[in-house]
GROMACS .gro file of C-alpha atoms in nm:
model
  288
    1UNK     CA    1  -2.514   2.975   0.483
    2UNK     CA    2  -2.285   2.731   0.306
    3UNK     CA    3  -2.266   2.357   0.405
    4UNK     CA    4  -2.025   2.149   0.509
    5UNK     CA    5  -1.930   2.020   0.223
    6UNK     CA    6  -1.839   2.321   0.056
    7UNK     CA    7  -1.663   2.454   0.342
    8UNK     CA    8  -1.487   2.146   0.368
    9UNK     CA    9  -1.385   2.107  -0.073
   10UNK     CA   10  -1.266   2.525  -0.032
   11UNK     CA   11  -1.032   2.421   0.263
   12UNK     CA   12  -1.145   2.623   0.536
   13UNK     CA   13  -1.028   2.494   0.908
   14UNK     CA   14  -1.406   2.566   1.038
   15UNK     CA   15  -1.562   2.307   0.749
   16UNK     CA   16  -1.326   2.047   0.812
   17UNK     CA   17  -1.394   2.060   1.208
   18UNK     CA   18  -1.736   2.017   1.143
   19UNK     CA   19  -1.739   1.721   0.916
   20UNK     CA   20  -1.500   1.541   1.184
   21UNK     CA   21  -1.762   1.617   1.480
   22UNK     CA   22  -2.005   1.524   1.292
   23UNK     CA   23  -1.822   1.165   1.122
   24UNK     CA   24  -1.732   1.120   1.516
   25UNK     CA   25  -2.079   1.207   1.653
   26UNK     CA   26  -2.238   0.932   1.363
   27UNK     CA   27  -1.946   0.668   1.449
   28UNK     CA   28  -2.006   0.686   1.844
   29UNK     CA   29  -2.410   0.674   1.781
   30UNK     CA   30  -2.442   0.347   1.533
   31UNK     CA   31  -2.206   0.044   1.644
   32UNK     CA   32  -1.990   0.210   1.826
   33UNK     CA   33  -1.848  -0.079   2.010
   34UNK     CA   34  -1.706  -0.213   1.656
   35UNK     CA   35  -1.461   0.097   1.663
   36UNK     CA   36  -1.316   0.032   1.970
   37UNK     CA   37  -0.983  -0.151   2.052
   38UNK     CA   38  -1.153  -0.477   2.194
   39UNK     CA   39  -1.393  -0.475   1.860
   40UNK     CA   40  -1.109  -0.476   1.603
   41UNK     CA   41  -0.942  -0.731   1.816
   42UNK     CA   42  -1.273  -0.960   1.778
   43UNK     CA   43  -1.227  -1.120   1.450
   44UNK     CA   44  -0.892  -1.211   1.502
   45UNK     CA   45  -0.947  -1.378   1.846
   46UNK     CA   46  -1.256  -1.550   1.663
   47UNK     CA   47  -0.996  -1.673   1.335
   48UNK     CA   48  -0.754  -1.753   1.582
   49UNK     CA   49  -1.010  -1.990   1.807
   50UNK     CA   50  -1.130  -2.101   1.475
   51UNK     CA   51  -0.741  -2.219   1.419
   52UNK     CA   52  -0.645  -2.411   1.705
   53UNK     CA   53  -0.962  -2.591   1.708
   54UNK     CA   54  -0.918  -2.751   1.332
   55UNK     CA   55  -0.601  -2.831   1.487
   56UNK     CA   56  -0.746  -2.979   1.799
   57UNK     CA   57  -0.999  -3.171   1.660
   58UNK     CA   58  -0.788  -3.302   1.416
   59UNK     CA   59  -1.021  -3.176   1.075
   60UNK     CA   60  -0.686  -3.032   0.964
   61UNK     CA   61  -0.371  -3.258   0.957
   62UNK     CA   62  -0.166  -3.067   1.262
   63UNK     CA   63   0.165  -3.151   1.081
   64UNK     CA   64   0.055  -2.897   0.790
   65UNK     CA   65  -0.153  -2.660   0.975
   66UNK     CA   66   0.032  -2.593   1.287
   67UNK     CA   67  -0.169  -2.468   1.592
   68UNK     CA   68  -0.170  -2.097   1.661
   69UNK     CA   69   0.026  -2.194   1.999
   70UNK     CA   70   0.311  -2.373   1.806
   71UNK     CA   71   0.311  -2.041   1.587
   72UNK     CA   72   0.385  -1.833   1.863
   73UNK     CA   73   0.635  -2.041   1.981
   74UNK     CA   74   0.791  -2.007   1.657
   75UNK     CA   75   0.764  -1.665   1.677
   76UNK     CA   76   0.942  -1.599   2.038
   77UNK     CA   77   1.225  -1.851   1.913
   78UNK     CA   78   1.265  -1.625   1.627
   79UNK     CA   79   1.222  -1.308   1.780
   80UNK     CA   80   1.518  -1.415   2.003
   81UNK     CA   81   1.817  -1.441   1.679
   82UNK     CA   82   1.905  -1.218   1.392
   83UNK     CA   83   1.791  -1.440   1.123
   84UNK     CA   84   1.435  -1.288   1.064
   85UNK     CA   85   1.561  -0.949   1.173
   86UNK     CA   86   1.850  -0.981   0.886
   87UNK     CA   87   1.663  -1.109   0.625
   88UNK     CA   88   1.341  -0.880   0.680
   89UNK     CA   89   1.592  -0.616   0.670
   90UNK     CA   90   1.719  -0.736   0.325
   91UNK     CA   91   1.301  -0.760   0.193
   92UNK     CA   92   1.221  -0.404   0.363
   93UNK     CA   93   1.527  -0.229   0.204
   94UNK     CA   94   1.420  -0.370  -0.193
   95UNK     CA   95   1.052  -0.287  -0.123
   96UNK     CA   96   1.179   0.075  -0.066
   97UNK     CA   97   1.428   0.112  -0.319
   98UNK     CA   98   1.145  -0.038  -0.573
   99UNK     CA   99   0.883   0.170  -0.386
  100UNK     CA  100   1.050   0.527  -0.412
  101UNK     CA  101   1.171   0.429  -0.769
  102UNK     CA  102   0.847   0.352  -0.892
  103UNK     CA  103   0.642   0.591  -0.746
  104UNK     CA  104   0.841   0.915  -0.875
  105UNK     CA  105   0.813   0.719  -1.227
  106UNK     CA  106   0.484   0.686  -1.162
  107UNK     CA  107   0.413   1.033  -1.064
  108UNK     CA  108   0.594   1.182  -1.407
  109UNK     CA  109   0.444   0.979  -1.622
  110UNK     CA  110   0.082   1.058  -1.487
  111UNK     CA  111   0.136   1.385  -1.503
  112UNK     CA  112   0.301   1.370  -1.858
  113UNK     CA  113   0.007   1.165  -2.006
  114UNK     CA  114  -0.223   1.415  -1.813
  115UNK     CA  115  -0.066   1.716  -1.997
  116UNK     CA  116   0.063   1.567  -2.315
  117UNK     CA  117  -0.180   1.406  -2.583
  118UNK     CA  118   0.118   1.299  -2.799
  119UNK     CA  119   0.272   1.152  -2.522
  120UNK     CA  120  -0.057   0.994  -2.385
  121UNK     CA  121  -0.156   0.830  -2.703
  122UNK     CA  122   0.156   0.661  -2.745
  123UNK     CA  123   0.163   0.548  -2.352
  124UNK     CA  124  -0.154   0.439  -2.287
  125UNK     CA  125  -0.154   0.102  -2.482
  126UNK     CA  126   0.178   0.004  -2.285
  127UNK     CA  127   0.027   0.142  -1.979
  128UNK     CA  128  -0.315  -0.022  -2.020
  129UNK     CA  129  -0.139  -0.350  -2.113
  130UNK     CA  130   0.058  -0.404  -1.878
  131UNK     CA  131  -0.177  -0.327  -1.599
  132UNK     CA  132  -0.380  -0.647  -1.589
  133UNK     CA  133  -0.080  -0.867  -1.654
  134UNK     CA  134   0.028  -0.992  -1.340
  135UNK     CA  135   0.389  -0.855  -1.249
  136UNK     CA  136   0.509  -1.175  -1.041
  137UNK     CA  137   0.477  -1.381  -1.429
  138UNK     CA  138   0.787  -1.149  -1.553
  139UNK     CA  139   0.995  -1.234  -1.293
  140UNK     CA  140   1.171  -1.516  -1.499
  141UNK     CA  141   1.252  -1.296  -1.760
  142UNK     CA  142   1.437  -1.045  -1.489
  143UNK     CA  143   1.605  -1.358  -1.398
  144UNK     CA  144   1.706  -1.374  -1.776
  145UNK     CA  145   1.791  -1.043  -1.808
  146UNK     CA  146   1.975  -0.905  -1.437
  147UNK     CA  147   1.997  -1.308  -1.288
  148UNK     CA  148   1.914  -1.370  -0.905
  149UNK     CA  149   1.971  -1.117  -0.660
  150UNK     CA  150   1.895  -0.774  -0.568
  151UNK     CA  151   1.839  -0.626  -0.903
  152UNK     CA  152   1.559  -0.849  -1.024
  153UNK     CA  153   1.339  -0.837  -0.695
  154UNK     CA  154   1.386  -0.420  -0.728
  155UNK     CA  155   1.320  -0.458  -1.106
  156UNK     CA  156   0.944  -0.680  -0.996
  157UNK     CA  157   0.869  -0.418  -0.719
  158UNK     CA  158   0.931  -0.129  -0.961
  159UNK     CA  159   0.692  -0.256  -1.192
  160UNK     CA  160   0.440  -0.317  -0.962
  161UNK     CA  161   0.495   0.037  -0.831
  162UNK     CA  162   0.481   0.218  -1.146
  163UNK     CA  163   0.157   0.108  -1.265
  164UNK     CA  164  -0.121   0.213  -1.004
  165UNK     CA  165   0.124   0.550  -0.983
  166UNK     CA  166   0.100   0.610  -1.298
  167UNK     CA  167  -0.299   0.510  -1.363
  168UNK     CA  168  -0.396   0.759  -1.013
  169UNK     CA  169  -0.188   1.057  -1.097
  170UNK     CA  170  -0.364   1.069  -1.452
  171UNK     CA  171  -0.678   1.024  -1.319
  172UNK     CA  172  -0.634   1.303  -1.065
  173UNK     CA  173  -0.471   1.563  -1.301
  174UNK     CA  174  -0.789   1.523  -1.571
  175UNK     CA  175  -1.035   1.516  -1.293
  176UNK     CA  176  -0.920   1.856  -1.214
  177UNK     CA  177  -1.265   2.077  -1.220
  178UNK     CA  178  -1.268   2.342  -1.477
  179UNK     CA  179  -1.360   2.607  -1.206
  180UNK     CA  180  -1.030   2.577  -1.068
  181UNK     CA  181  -0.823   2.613  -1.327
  182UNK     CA  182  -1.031   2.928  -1.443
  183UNK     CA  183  -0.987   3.097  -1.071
  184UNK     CA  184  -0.635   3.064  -1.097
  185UNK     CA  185  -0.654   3.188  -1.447
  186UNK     CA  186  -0.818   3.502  -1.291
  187UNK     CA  187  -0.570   3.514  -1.020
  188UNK     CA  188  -0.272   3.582  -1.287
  189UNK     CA  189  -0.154   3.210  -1.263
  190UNK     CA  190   0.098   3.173  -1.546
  191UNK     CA  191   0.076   2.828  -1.781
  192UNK     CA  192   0.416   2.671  -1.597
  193UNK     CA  193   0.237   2.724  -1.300
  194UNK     CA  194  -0.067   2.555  -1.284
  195UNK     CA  195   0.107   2.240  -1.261
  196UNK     CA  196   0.229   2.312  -0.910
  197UNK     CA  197  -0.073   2.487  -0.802
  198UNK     CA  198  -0.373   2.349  -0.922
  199UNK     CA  199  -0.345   1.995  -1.095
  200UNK     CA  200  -0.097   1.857  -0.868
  201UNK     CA  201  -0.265   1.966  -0.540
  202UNK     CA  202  -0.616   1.849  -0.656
  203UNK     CA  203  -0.424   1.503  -0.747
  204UNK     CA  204  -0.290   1.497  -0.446
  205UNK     CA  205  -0.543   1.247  -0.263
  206UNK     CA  206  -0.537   1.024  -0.536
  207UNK     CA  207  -0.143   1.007  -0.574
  208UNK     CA  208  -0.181   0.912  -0.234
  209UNK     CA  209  -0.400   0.653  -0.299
  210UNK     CA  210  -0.189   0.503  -0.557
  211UNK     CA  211   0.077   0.529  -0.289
  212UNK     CA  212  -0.064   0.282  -0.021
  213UNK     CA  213  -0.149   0.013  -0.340
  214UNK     CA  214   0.183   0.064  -0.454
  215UNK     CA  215   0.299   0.003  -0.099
  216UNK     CA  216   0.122  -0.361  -0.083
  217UNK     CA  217   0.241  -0.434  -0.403
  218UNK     CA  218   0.628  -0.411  -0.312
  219UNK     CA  219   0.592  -0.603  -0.040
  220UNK     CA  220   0.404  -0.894  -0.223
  221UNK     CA  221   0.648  -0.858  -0.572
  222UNK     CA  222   0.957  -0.862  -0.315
  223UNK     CA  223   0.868  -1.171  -0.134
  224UNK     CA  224   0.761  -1.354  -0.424
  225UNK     CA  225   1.072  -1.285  -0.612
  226UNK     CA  226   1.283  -1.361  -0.350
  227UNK     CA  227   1.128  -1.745  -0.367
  228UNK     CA  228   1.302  -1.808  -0.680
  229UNK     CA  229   1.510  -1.510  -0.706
  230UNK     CA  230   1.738  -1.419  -0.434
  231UNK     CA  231   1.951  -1.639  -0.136
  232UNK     CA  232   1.798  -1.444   0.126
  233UNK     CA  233   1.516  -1.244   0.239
  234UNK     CA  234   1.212  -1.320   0.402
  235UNK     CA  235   1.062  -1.442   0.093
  236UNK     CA  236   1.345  -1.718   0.075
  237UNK     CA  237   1.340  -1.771   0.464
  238UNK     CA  238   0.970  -1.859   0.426
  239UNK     CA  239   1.007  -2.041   0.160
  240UNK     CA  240   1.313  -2.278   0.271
  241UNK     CA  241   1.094  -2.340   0.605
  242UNK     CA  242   0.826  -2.437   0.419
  243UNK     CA  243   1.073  -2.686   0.184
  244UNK     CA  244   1.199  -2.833   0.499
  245UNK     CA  245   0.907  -2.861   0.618
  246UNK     CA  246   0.944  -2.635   0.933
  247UNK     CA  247   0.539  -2.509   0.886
  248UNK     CA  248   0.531  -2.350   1.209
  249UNK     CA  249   0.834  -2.127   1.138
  250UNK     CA  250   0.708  -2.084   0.817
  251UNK     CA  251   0.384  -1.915   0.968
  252UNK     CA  252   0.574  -1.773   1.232
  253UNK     CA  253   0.782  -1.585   0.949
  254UNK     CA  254   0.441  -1.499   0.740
  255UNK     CA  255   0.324  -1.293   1.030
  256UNK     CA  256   0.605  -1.117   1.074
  257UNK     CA  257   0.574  -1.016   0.763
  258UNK     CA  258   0.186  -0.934   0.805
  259UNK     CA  259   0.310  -0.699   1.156
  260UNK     CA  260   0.534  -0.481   0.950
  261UNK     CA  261   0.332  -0.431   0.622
  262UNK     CA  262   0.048  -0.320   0.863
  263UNK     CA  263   0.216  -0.110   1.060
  264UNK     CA  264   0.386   0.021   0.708
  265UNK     CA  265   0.100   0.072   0.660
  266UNK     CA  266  -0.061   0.299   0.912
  267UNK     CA  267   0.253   0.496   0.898
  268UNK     CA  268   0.160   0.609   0.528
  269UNK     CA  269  -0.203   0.634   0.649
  270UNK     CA  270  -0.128   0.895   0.945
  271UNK     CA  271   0.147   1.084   0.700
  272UNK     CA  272  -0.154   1.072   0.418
  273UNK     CA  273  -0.347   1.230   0.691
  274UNK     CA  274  -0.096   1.545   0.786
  275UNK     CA  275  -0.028   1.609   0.390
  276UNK     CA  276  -0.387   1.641   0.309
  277UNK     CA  277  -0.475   1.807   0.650
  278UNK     CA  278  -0.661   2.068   0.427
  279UNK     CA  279  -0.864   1.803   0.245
  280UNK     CA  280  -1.248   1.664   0.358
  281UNK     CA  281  -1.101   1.270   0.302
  282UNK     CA  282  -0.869   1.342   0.616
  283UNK     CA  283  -1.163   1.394   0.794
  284UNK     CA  284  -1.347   1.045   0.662
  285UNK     CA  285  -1.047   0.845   0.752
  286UNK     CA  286  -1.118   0.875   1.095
  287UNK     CA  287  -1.359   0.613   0.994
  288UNK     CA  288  -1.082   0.405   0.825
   0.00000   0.00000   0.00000
């Protein structure tokens, strides 16, 4: 009798039902109250009592740290025009150019320093370079090079894209398990295609991974560049509030921005899902 697990890694339907009865049996048994609506809501009704009493109490100065109430406020008033809607437009529609951009470079250039030791030996210095140098430190010189506006902030969020792309499709493709590509061997599976049908499935999952960084990333390298970058956006619109010193539309603006990269998000999280249907980590992110 095989177990789950194997059942689960050789895609059958029957091994992946059983691991998700059996993660939703072992959620509902330990804690289960801390996976329920009202339990996720918890912390945030506990940060946002937290809030309005430094506020109340005075430990904060009020004028700098404006109560959640005042935030909300904020929020309805802008809500109510098309400034936010306009400019988060503007930040959502760089994020994706960047986004899509970098992620297909990303992609290729895993899978080229996967499959190429020439090419891998002469990318991996730039690659392992520029990693751990934060991305948000070149935006002066794409100010230098492109000068403010839309081109620089999709230049940042490119960048940031690229990298984790690039790092988790290489680290998928070489994880590939030698059994695999043998059993397609046997199966008549020509050189040009074991590309399509056995490294990039099995680096599927992590491609996806380096997806949802990638997607936090644009959003951050957009609004940041937009600060000094760009004469709109929500990264200027925040950061023009906070010049004027409009704080609560200033917070009012950040958690827009907080709404839409979650929900972002969860989008990528339930398309994740239905892409890798046939894989056991669509099962463990009901837990997620």
């Amino acid at each position: 009798m095989r177990s789950t697990r194997f059942e689960t890694r050789s895609g059958s339907r029957l091994g992946t039902r059983r691991l998700r009865r059996k993660l939703r049996m072992q959620r509902s048994d330990r804690h289960s109250y801390l996976w329920s609506p009202i339990g996720r809501i918890i912390p945030l009704v506990v940060v946002g009592l937290i809030w309005q009493a430094a506020g109340t109490f005075r430990l904060v100065d009020p004028s700098f740290l404006p109560s959640p109430v005042r935030v909300a406020y904020a929020i309805a008033d802008l809500l109510t025009g098309r400034e936010i809607r306009d400019n988060l437009l503007v930040t959502l529609s760089r994020a994706a150019i960047g986004l899509a951009l970098g992620s297909m470079a990303g992609v290729w250039l895993g899978l080229m320093m996967a499959r190429s030791e020439v090419f891998r030996a002469y990318a991996a210095p730039i690659v392992g370079g520029t990693y751990s140098l934060p991305k948000s430190a070149l935006i002066p010189l794409f100010i230098l090079w492109f000068g403010i506006g839309t081109v620089t902030t999709v230049c940042a969020v490119f960048l940031a894209c690229l990298l984790p792309m690039v790092v988790n499709t290489f680290q998928g493709v070489r994880s590939t398990p030698r059994v695999l590509i043998w059993g397609a061997e046997a199966f008549g599976t020509p050189p040009k295609g074991m590309l399509w049908r056995v490294f990039l499935p099995h680096a599927l999952p992590d491609i996806f991974a380096g997806l949802r960084v990638a997607l936090g990333f644009s959003f951050v390298l957009a609004i940041s560049s937009e600060m000094v970058a760009s004469t709109n956006g929500i990264g200027k619109l925040i950061f023009m509030y906070g010049e004027n010193g409009a704080y609560d539309y200033m917070f009012a603006a950040i958690a827009c921005v907080v709404v839409v990269a979650f929900l972002a998000d969860r989008l990528l999280l339930i398309a994740t899902d239905k892409c890798l249907r046939w894989h056991e980590s669509s099962a463990r992110r009901e837990l997620a």
